[in-house]
Amino acid sequence: MLKLLCVATLAAMLSLPTTARSEAAKAVTVAAPWEVASYDPAVSGFAIQKLQIMENLIDADETGTLRPGLATFWEASQDGLTWTFTLRSGVIFHDGSPFDAASVTSALTRAWKQPGVLSKAPVTGISADDGSVVFTLERPFAALPALLAHATTIIPSQTSFDGEGKPNALIGTGPFKVSAFTPPQSIDMVRNDKYWGTAPTIEKASYLAAGRAETRALLAESGDADIVFTLDPSGYARLKAVDKVTAVAVPIPRVVTLKVNASHPFFADPRARQALSMSINRAGIASAITRFPESAAGQLFPPALNKWHDPELPALTHDIAGAKALLSELGWAAGEDGILVKDGERFSILLRTFPDRPELPLIAAALQDMWKEIGIELEVSVSNYSEIPAGHRDGTLHVALYARNYGLTPDPVGTALQDFGEGGGDWGAMGWENAEVAKALNDVAMTSDDAVRAANIAMVTGILHAELPVIPIVWYQHTVSVAAGLKGVVIDPLQRSYGLSEVYWGK
Amino acid sequence: MTPSNAFLAALLQRGLQAVIVAVIVGVVSFAMMQALPGDAAYRIAAGRYGYDMMDAAAADAVRAELGLDRPWFAQLVDWLSALAQFDLGRSLVYGTPVIDEISTQLGYSLLLAGGAVLTSLMIAIPIGIAAGLKPGGWLDRLTLAFSVFLRAIPAFALGVVLVLVFAVQLNLFPVAGFRGPEHLVLPSLTLGLGLAAVSNRVVRDAVAQAMASEWQLFSRTKGLSARLTVLRHVVRNAALPVVTYVGVQMAYLIEGVVIVETVFAWPGIGHALVHAIFGRDIAMVQGTALTLGLIYVALNLLVDLACRGIDPRTRTA
């Protein structure tokens, strides 16, 4: 009888596999770390947009060049205070409800009233006008179309909201429509055969949120997921050696930076911030922690942002002796235990960072070591990332380590203005203000004249490089694995789309 | 007391217990969330908008929207009065009704827990009985060593190893997700092996004790075969501690479910609870803790009833 039970157990365990494994070779599964738990575009827009369920008025290609989306044409008035976006005709939402000026106005007004890119733009009103939507501004703002390409400004149907105005469905106009949503782990989609553009080749696609990097690498290796985003260094190295998948790394405009509180007496002098910067071995961090030696950040804006990256700027260097000299110029001298002392005060500071990006605590530990070498005692606090804006607000922050995305919108000026404009920003300068930079950024935001923009951007990058209100450390590489046989995959450095509408299975 | 009266009394007692558990769990989880350091509005905004979009302005908007600056007792009274009307509120982070989230996730978690318990019993009972029939034999010693080894491996590592072997190398089962029954196999096995590592020893001890008893000897003496003695007497007697222990294993299961759900991208309640705590989603934490508390009560009731069914003495006593 025992034998029987054992055999039955084994048989039960092994007999389950399956039809579903080989089913639907036409479907494509995407795996990524980000969970999707809300129907709210302000919260889940980043995924809804990438999966092409909902679309923006303005689209952008991989280089960040704007192109028509749900709006076919847009222009500003002479004074730059009124923008008119002409809507595409003949578009319907997935549930058949009409795509019109009323639905767009309602969606964008909602986005404007909620935290997101639009709430930070100088918008004074959004109104519907016979097949178009009109924005009124308090001052000219040339980057407005770029904001309308952002994930928080996607257009849901009015039927995506319940009677109280709470979002309760994912209904858009995109090439894929939702067939099943299991928060927070997965979204199943089918092709939208009534799509206004070219309908996708694949019939079905699904999204799986897998929080652990190990799981994602295994999903890629086993073939359970066809496109897998954000691999950890060991998973990436392993997948490089697997024939069934291609692992690629694409530079993206995200930068690991160090925010320094310039109103703190230790860091008020730019030389102190330069000393911090010079003591950082960026090449070491880039090759040992993030494992892409070429991504050591020689300046703030990465090459992926070609209009903001200045190849002429001398790269930030690693120079321990120089760092020590700068600090002694500022009156710091080594105490008994090697930690610098000035006027009886030890150079002891707290760095705040967070674990959501696993490399950040590792980089923080490396900084602890590197700064010890120049006599700075660093304590590291790994906590929730909201501690950084909170510390900015109440002034208790010393330094913070995080990853900043300058490619949130195709035109980074909005983010740059938030970070380095007047008063600094929660994720940018703290206690540092530079009138020239603020004016130059405002000028960039107001004009679409390329020459004027280039001159002002050059001024901004030059001053940021010299003054270091934030200290760049490494640029990001986006790691992706793609199943062999899956064609047409384009990795978008701006991370606006997974490009599922373009992929197809080759032989 | 007649059997049906005793049954009703047990049901009533557990029902009362359920109400008390609900209130205590709700209040305690609320108090614990309040006691956590850091500003709740910042944490909730972080959970909602992600680090690219979250800033102090978003936190202020969240504070105003959710009324987080109201005194704590007003917030607690609101929750309790809503609970009295069976309303668990909305998730502070995602805006979805808590009851919707929990009912989906609980279903997946119960499926996983059920699969795990079933797997563990399928492994533990035959092995435990076999080992218990010959205490000190080679099988007994081998399973002891193996049990210690399995219990010592963290569920996370065991899960990854199983995936590597059965999904990546042998390609028998999927790595993660939850599309069909085949997705249940590896997570259930991961949890089930951990459970079986202990429960097979409980079975073994119970069987060994039963086999050493005088009534066992009596049953053989009165002429029952070894097989019939085991089936009619030993199994029944040994079942009591085993059934009770399976109930106790719930604690391990909840702890294991959190990790296993994360590794296998399983949309369960344990994983959701951890996220809710990080995101300071008080409504979700209270709702989830409440649900888990009530499940404990229900499980205790089931164990009581099962023991009553197995052991005739409790029925007449």
PDB file of N, CA, C and O in Angstrom, chain A residues 247-290:
ATOM      1  N   ALA A 247      20.488  38.637 -24.985  1.00  0.00           N
ATOM      2  CA  ALA A 247      20.447  39.635 -23.921  1.00  0.00           C
ATOM      3  C   ALA A 247      21.137  40.900 -24.418  1.00  0.00           C
ATOM      4  O   ALA A 247      22.249  40.833 -24.937  1.00  0.00           O
ATOM      5  N   VAL A 248      20.447  42.018 -24.313  1.00  0.00           N
ATOM      6  CA  VAL A 248      21.034  43.267 -24.793  1.00  0.00           C
ATOM      7  C   VAL A 248      20.973  44.333 -23.704  1.00  0.00           C
ATOM      8  O   VAL A 248      20.141  44.265 -22.804  1.00  0.00           O
ATOM      9  N   ALA A 249      21.875  45.301 -23.810  1.00  0.00           N
ATOM     10  CA  ALA A 249      21.867  46.436 -22.893  1.00  0.00           C
ATOM     11  C   ALA A 249      21.754  47.708 -23.716  1.00  0.00           C
ATOM     12  O   ALA A 249      22.473  47.880 -24.694  1.00  0.00           O
ATOM     13  N   VAL A 250      20.826  48.562 -23.355  1.00  0.00           N
ATOM     14  CA  VAL A 250      20.602  49.802 -24.091  1.00  0.00           C
ATOM     15  C   VAL A 250      20.803  50.966 -23.122  1.00  0.00           C
ATOM     16  O   VAL A 250      20.216  50.968 -22.042  1.00  0.00           O
ATOM     17  N   PRO A 251      21.638  51.946 -23.480  1.00  0.00           N
ATOM     18  CA  PRO A 251      21.805  53.091 -22.574  1.00  0.00           C
ATOM     19  C   PRO A 251      20.508  53.891 -22.490  1.00  0.00           C
ATOM     20  O   PRO A 251      19.857  54.129 -23.507  1.00  0.00           O
ATOM     21  N   ILE A 252      20.121  54.274 -21.301  1.00  0.00           N
ATOM     22  CA  ILE A 252      18.904  55.069 -21.121  1.00  0.00           C
ATOM     23  C   ILE A 252      19.235  56.333 -20.332  1.00  0.00           C
ATOM     24  O   ILE A 252      20.252  56.383 -19.651  1.00  0.00           O
ATOM     25  N   PRO A 253      18.361  57.346 -20.440  1.00  0.00           N
ATOM     26  CA  PRO A 253      18.689  58.621 -19.781  1.00  0.00           C
ATOM     27  C   PRO A 253      18.418  58.628 -18.282  1.00  0.00           C
ATOM     28  O   PRO A 253      17.866  59.565 -17.763  1.00  0.00           O
ATOM     29  N   ARG A 254      18.775  57.578 -17.597  1.00  0.00           N
ATOM     30  CA  ARG A 254      18.624  57.547 -16.136  1.00  0.00           C
ATOM     31  C   ARG A 254      20.017  57.572 -15.524  1.00  0.00           C
ATOM     32  O   ARG A 254      20.926  56.918 -16.027  1.00  0.00           O
ATOM     33  N   VAL A 255      20.178  58.350 -14.474  1.00  0.00           N
ATOM     34  CA  VAL A 255      21.494  58.570 -13.899  1.00  0.00           C
ATOM     35  C   VAL A 255      21.454  58.315 -12.390  1.00  0.00           C
ATOM     36  O   VAL A 255      20.545  58.793 -11.714  1.00  0.00           O
ATOM     37  N   VAL A 256      22.429  57.579 -11.879  1.00  0.00           N
ATOM     38  CA  VAL A 256      22.574  57.483 -10.417  1.00  0.00           C
ATOM     39  C   VAL A 256      23.273  58.751  -9.968  1.00  0.00           C
ATOM     40  O   VAL A 256      24.389  59.045 -10.423  1.00  0.00           O
ATOM     41  N   THR A 257      22.590  59.530  -9.145  1.00  0.00           N
ATOM     42  CA  THR A 257      23.187  60.788  -8.702  1.00  0.00           C
ATOM     43  C   THR A 257      23.153  60.894  -7.197  1.00  0.00           C
ATOM     44  O   THR A 257      22.407  60.203  -6.517  1.00  0.00           O
ATOM     45  N   LEU A 258      23.977  61.815  -6.733  1.00  0.00           N
ATOM     46  CA  LEU A 258      24.091  62.089  -5.317  1.00  0.00           C
ATOM     47  C   LEU A 258      23.594  63.505  -5.129  1.00  0.00           C
ATOM     48  O   LEU A 258      24.107  64.441  -5.730  1.00  0.00           O
ATOM     49  N   LYS A 259      22.557  63.634  -4.314  1.00  0.00           N
ATOM     50  CA  LYS A 259      22.010  64.957  -4.028  1.00  0.00           C
ATOM     51  C   LYS A 259      22.748  65.466  -2.798  1.00  0.00           C
ATOM     52  O   LYS A 259      22.864  64.756  -1.807  1.00  0.00           O
ATOM     53  N   VAL A 260      23.249  66.673  -2.881  1.00  0.00           N
ATOM     54  CA  VAL A 260      24.014  67.218  -1.756  1.00  0.00           C
ATOM     55  C   VAL A 260      23.301  68.465  -1.232  1.00  0.00           C
ATOM     56  O   VAL A 260      22.923  69.342  -2.002  1.00  0.00           O
ATOM     57  N   ASN A 261      23.105  68.514   0.077  1.00  0.00           N
ATOM     58  CA  ASN A 261      22.463  69.672   0.684  1.00  0.00           C
ATOM     59  C   ASN A 261      23.469  70.822   0.770  1.00  0.00           C
ATOM     60  O   ASN A 261      24.281  70.898   1.692  1.00  0.00           O
ATOM     61  N   ALA A 262      23.381  71.740  -0.216  1.00  0.00           N
ATOM     62  CA  ALA A 262      24.368  72.821  -0.289  1.00  0.00           C
ATOM     63  C   ALA A 262      24.124  73.885   0.772  1.00  0.00           C
ATOM     64  O   ALA A 262      24.943  74.783   0.941  1.00  0.00           O
ATOM     65  N   SER A 263      23.002  73.793   1.498  1.00  0.00           N
ATOM     66  CA  SER A 263      22.822  74.776   2.567  1.00  0.00           C
ATOM     67  C   SER A 263      23.429  74.275   3.881  1.00  0.00           C
ATOM     68  O   SER A 263      23.478  74.980   4.872  1.00  0.00           O
ATOM     69  N   HIS A 264      23.893  73.025   3.869  1.00  0.00           N
ATOM     70  CA  HIS A 264      24.587  72.490   5.040  1.00  0.00           C
ATOM     71  C   HIS A 264      25.978  73.124   5.070  1.00  0.00           C
ATOM     72  O   HIS A 264      26.643  73.205   4.042  1.00  0.00           O
ATOM     73  N   PRO A 265      26.440  73.560   6.272  1.00  0.00           N
ATOM     74  CA  PRO A 265      27.744  74.248   6.314  1.00  0.00           C
ATOM     75  C   PRO A 265      28.886  73.438   5.701  1.00  0.00           C
ATOM     76  O   PRO A 265      29.826  74.012   5.143  1.00  0.00           O
ATOM     77  N   PHE A 266      28.837  72.113   5.764  1.00  0.00           N
ATOM     78  CA  PHE A 266      29.920  71.290   5.201  1.00  0.00           C
ATOM     79  C   PHE A 266      29.997  71.419   3.674  1.00  0.00           C
ATOM     80  O   PHE A 266      31.049  71.254   3.085  1.00  0.00           O
ATOM     81  N   PHE A 267      28.837  71.654   3.040  1.00  0.00           N
ATOM     82  CA  PHE A 267      28.796  71.556   1.572  1.00  0.00           C
ATOM     83  C   PHE A 267      28.514  72.877   0.866  1.00  0.00           C
ATOM     84  O   PHE A 267      28.288  72.892  -0.331  1.00  0.00           O
ATOM     85  N   ALA A 268      28.480  73.981   1.617  1.00  0.00           N
ATOM     86  CA  ALA A 268      28.106  75.257   1.015  1.00  0.00           C
ATOM     87  C   ALA A 268      29.119  75.666  -0.052  1.00  0.00           C
ATOM     88  O   ALA A 268      28.758  76.243  -1.083  1.00  0.00           O
ATOM     89  N   ASP A 269      30.388  75.392   0.178  1.00  0.00           N
ATOM     90  CA  ASP A 269      31.421  75.775  -0.788  1.00  0.00           C
ATOM     91  C   ASP A 269      31.484  74.743  -1.914  1.00  0.00           C
ATOM     92  O   ASP A 269      31.559  73.547  -1.633  1.00  0.00           O
ATOM     93  N   PRO A 270      31.444  75.188  -3.181  1.00  0.00           N
ATOM     94  CA  PRO A 270      31.493  74.219  -4.283  1.00  0.00           C
ATOM     95  C   PRO A 270      32.717  73.311  -4.210  1.00  0.00           C
ATOM     96  O   PRO A 270      32.674  72.164  -4.675  1.00  0.00           O
ATOM     97  N   ARG A 271      33.808  73.797  -3.593  1.00  0.00           N
ATOM     98  CA  ARG A 271      35.010  72.973  -3.501  1.00  0.00           C
ATOM     99  C   ARG A 271      34.754  71.710  -2.668  1.00  0.00           C
ATOM    100  O   ARG A 271      35.342  70.657  -2.923  1.00  0.00           O
ATOM    101  N   ALA A 272      33.890  71.829  -1.655  1.00  0.00           N
ATOM    102  CA  ALA A 272      33.571  70.650  -0.835  1.00  0.00           C
ATOM    103  C   ALA A 272      32.860  69.614  -1.698  1.00  0.00           C
ATOM    104  O   ALA A 272      33.146  68.413  -1.622  1.00  0.00           O
ATOM    105  N   ARG A 273      31.930  70.092  -2.556  1.00  0.00           N
ATOM    106  CA  ARG A 273      31.200  69.147  -3.412  1.00  0.00           C
ATOM    107  C   ARG A 273      32.136  68.556  -4.454  1.00  0.00           C
ATOM    108  O   ARG A 273      32.043  67.376  -4.808  1.00  0.00           O
ATOM    109  N   GLN A 274      33.074  69.382  -4.943  1.00  0.00           N
ATOM    110  CA  GLN A 274      34.054  68.849  -5.898  1.00  0.00           C
ATOM    111  C   GLN A 274      34.918  67.777  -5.236  1.00  0.00           C
ATOM    112  O   GLN A 274      35.238  66.757  -5.843  1.00  0.00           O
ATOM    113  N   ALA A 275      35.281  68.027  -3.974  1.00  0.00           N
ATOM    114  CA  ALA A 275      36.098  67.029  -3.269  1.00  0.00           C
ATOM    115  C   ALA A 275      35.336  65.714  -3.139  1.00  0.00           C
ATOM    116  O   ALA A 275      35.893  64.630  -3.360  1.00  0.00           O
ATOM    117  N   LEU A 276      34.036  65.802  -2.802  1.00  0.00           N
ATOM    118  CA  LEU A 276      33.228  64.584  -2.722  1.00  0.00           C
ATOM    119  C   LEU A 276      33.268  63.847  -4.057  1.00  0.00           C
ATOM    120  O   LEU A 276      33.449  62.634  -4.131  1.00  0.00           O
ATOM    121  N   SER A 277      33.089  64.627  -5.122  1.00  0.00           N
ATOM    122  CA  SER A 277      33.052  64.045  -6.458  1.00  0.00           C
ATOM    123  C   SER A 277      34.392  63.410  -6.836  1.00  0.00           C
ATOM    124  O   SER A 277      34.436  62.313  -7.390  1.00  0.00           O
ATOM    125  N   MET A 278      35.495  64.112  -6.522  1.00  0.00           N
ATOM    126  CA  MET A 278      36.812  63.607  -6.921  1.00  0.00           C
ATOM    127  C   MET A 278      37.197  62.326  -6.185  1.00  0.00           C
ATOM    128  O   MET A 278      38.022  61.553  -6.654  1.00  0.00           O
ATOM    129  N   SER A 279      36.593  62.126  -5.002  1.00  0.00           N
ATOM    130  CA  SER A 279      36.972  60.929  -4.248  1.00  0.00           C
ATOM    131  C   SER A 279      36.204  59.691  -4.731  1.00  0.00           C
ATOM    132  O   SER A 279      36.459  58.592  -4.258  1.00  0.00           O
ATOM    133  N   ILE A 280      35.263  59.893  -5.653  1.00  0.00           N
ATOM    134  CA  ILE A 280      34.455  58.748  -6.115  1.00  0.00           C
ATOM    135  C   ILE A 280      35.134  58.052  -7.293  1.00  0.00           C
ATOM    136  O   ILE A 280      35.409  58.680  -8.316  1.00  0.00           O
ATOM    137  N   ASN A 281      35.363  56.755  -7.146  1.00  0.00           N
ATOM    138  CA  ASN A 281      35.946  55.974  -8.221  1.00  0.00           C
ATOM    139  C   ASN A 281      34.810  55.444  -9.105  1.00  0.00           C
ATOM    140  O   ASN A 281      34.303  54.344  -8.919  1.00  0.00           O
ATOM    141  N   ARG A 282      34.402  56.281 -10.063  1.00  0.00           N
ATOM    142  CA  ARG A 282      33.235  55.926 -10.893  1.00  0.00           C
ATOM    143  C   ARG A 282      33.507  54.696 -11.751  1.00  0.00           C
ATOM    144  O   ARG A 282      32.640  53.846 -11.937  1.00  0.00           O
ATOM    145  N   ALA A 283      34.727  54.615 -12.265  1.00  0.00           N
ATOM    146  CA  ALA A 283      35.052  53.460 -13.123  1.00  0.00           C
ATOM    147  C   ALA A 283      34.922  52.178 -12.315  1.00  0.00           C
ATOM    148  O   ALA A 283      34.413  51.163 -12.810  1.00  0.00           O
ATOM    149  N   GLY A 284      35.354  52.236 -11.047  1.00  0.00           N
ATOM    150  CA  GLY A 284      35.270  51.059 -10.187  1.00  0.00           C
ATOM    151  C   GLY A 284      33.821  50.647  -9.966  1.00  0.00           C
ATOM    152  O   GLY A 284      33.464  49.476 -10.070  1.00  0.00           O
ATOM    153  N   ILE A 285      32.975  51.650  -9.660  1.00  0.00           N
ATOM    154  CA  ILE A 285      31.556  51.351  -9.416  1.00  0.00           C
ATOM    155  C   ILE A 285      30.919  50.803 -10.692  1.00  0.00           C
ATOM    156  O   ILE A 285      30.173  49.828 -10.665  1.00  0.00           O
ATOM    157  N   ALA A 286      31.262  51.419 -11.827  1.00  0.00           N
ATOM    158  CA  ALA A 286      30.644  51.009 -13.090  1.00  0.00           C
ATOM    159  C   ALA A 286      31.068  49.606 -13.489  1.00  0.00           C
ATOM    160  O   ALA A 286      30.278  48.863 -14.071  1.00  0.00           O
ATOM    161  N   SER A 287      32.307  49.222 -13.163  1.00  0.00           N
ATOM    162  CA  SER A 287      32.692  47.883 -13.607  1.00  0.00           C
ATOM    163  C   SER A 287      32.367  46.821 -12.561  1.00  0.00           C
ATOM    164  O   SER A 287      32.053  45.691 -12.911  1.00  0.00           O
ATOM    165  N   ALA A 288      32.380  47.174 -11.274  1.00  0.00           N
ATOM    166  CA  ALA A 288      32.157  46.139 -10.257  1.00  0.00           C
ATOM    167  C   ALA A 288      30.700  46.025  -9.839  1.00  0.00           C
ATOM    168  O   ALA A 288      30.235  44.950  -9.502  1.00  0.00           O
ATOM    169  N   ILE A 289      29.954  47.128  -9.830  1.00  0.00           N
ATOM    170  CA  ILE A 289      28.576  47.049  -9.321  1.00  0.00           C
ATOM    171  C   ILE A 289      27.556  47.019 -10.458  1.00  0.00           C
ATOM    172  O   ILE A 289      26.763  46.105 -10.569  1.00  0.00           O
ATOM    173  N   THR A 290      27.588  48.016 -11.332  1.00  0.00           N
ATOM    174  CA  THR A 290      26.592  47.996 -12.406  1.00  0.00           C
ATOM    175  C   THR A 290      27.081  47.193 -13.609  1.00  0.00           C
ATOM    176  O   THR A 290      26.308  46.868 -14.497  1.00  0.00           O
TER     177      THR A 290
END
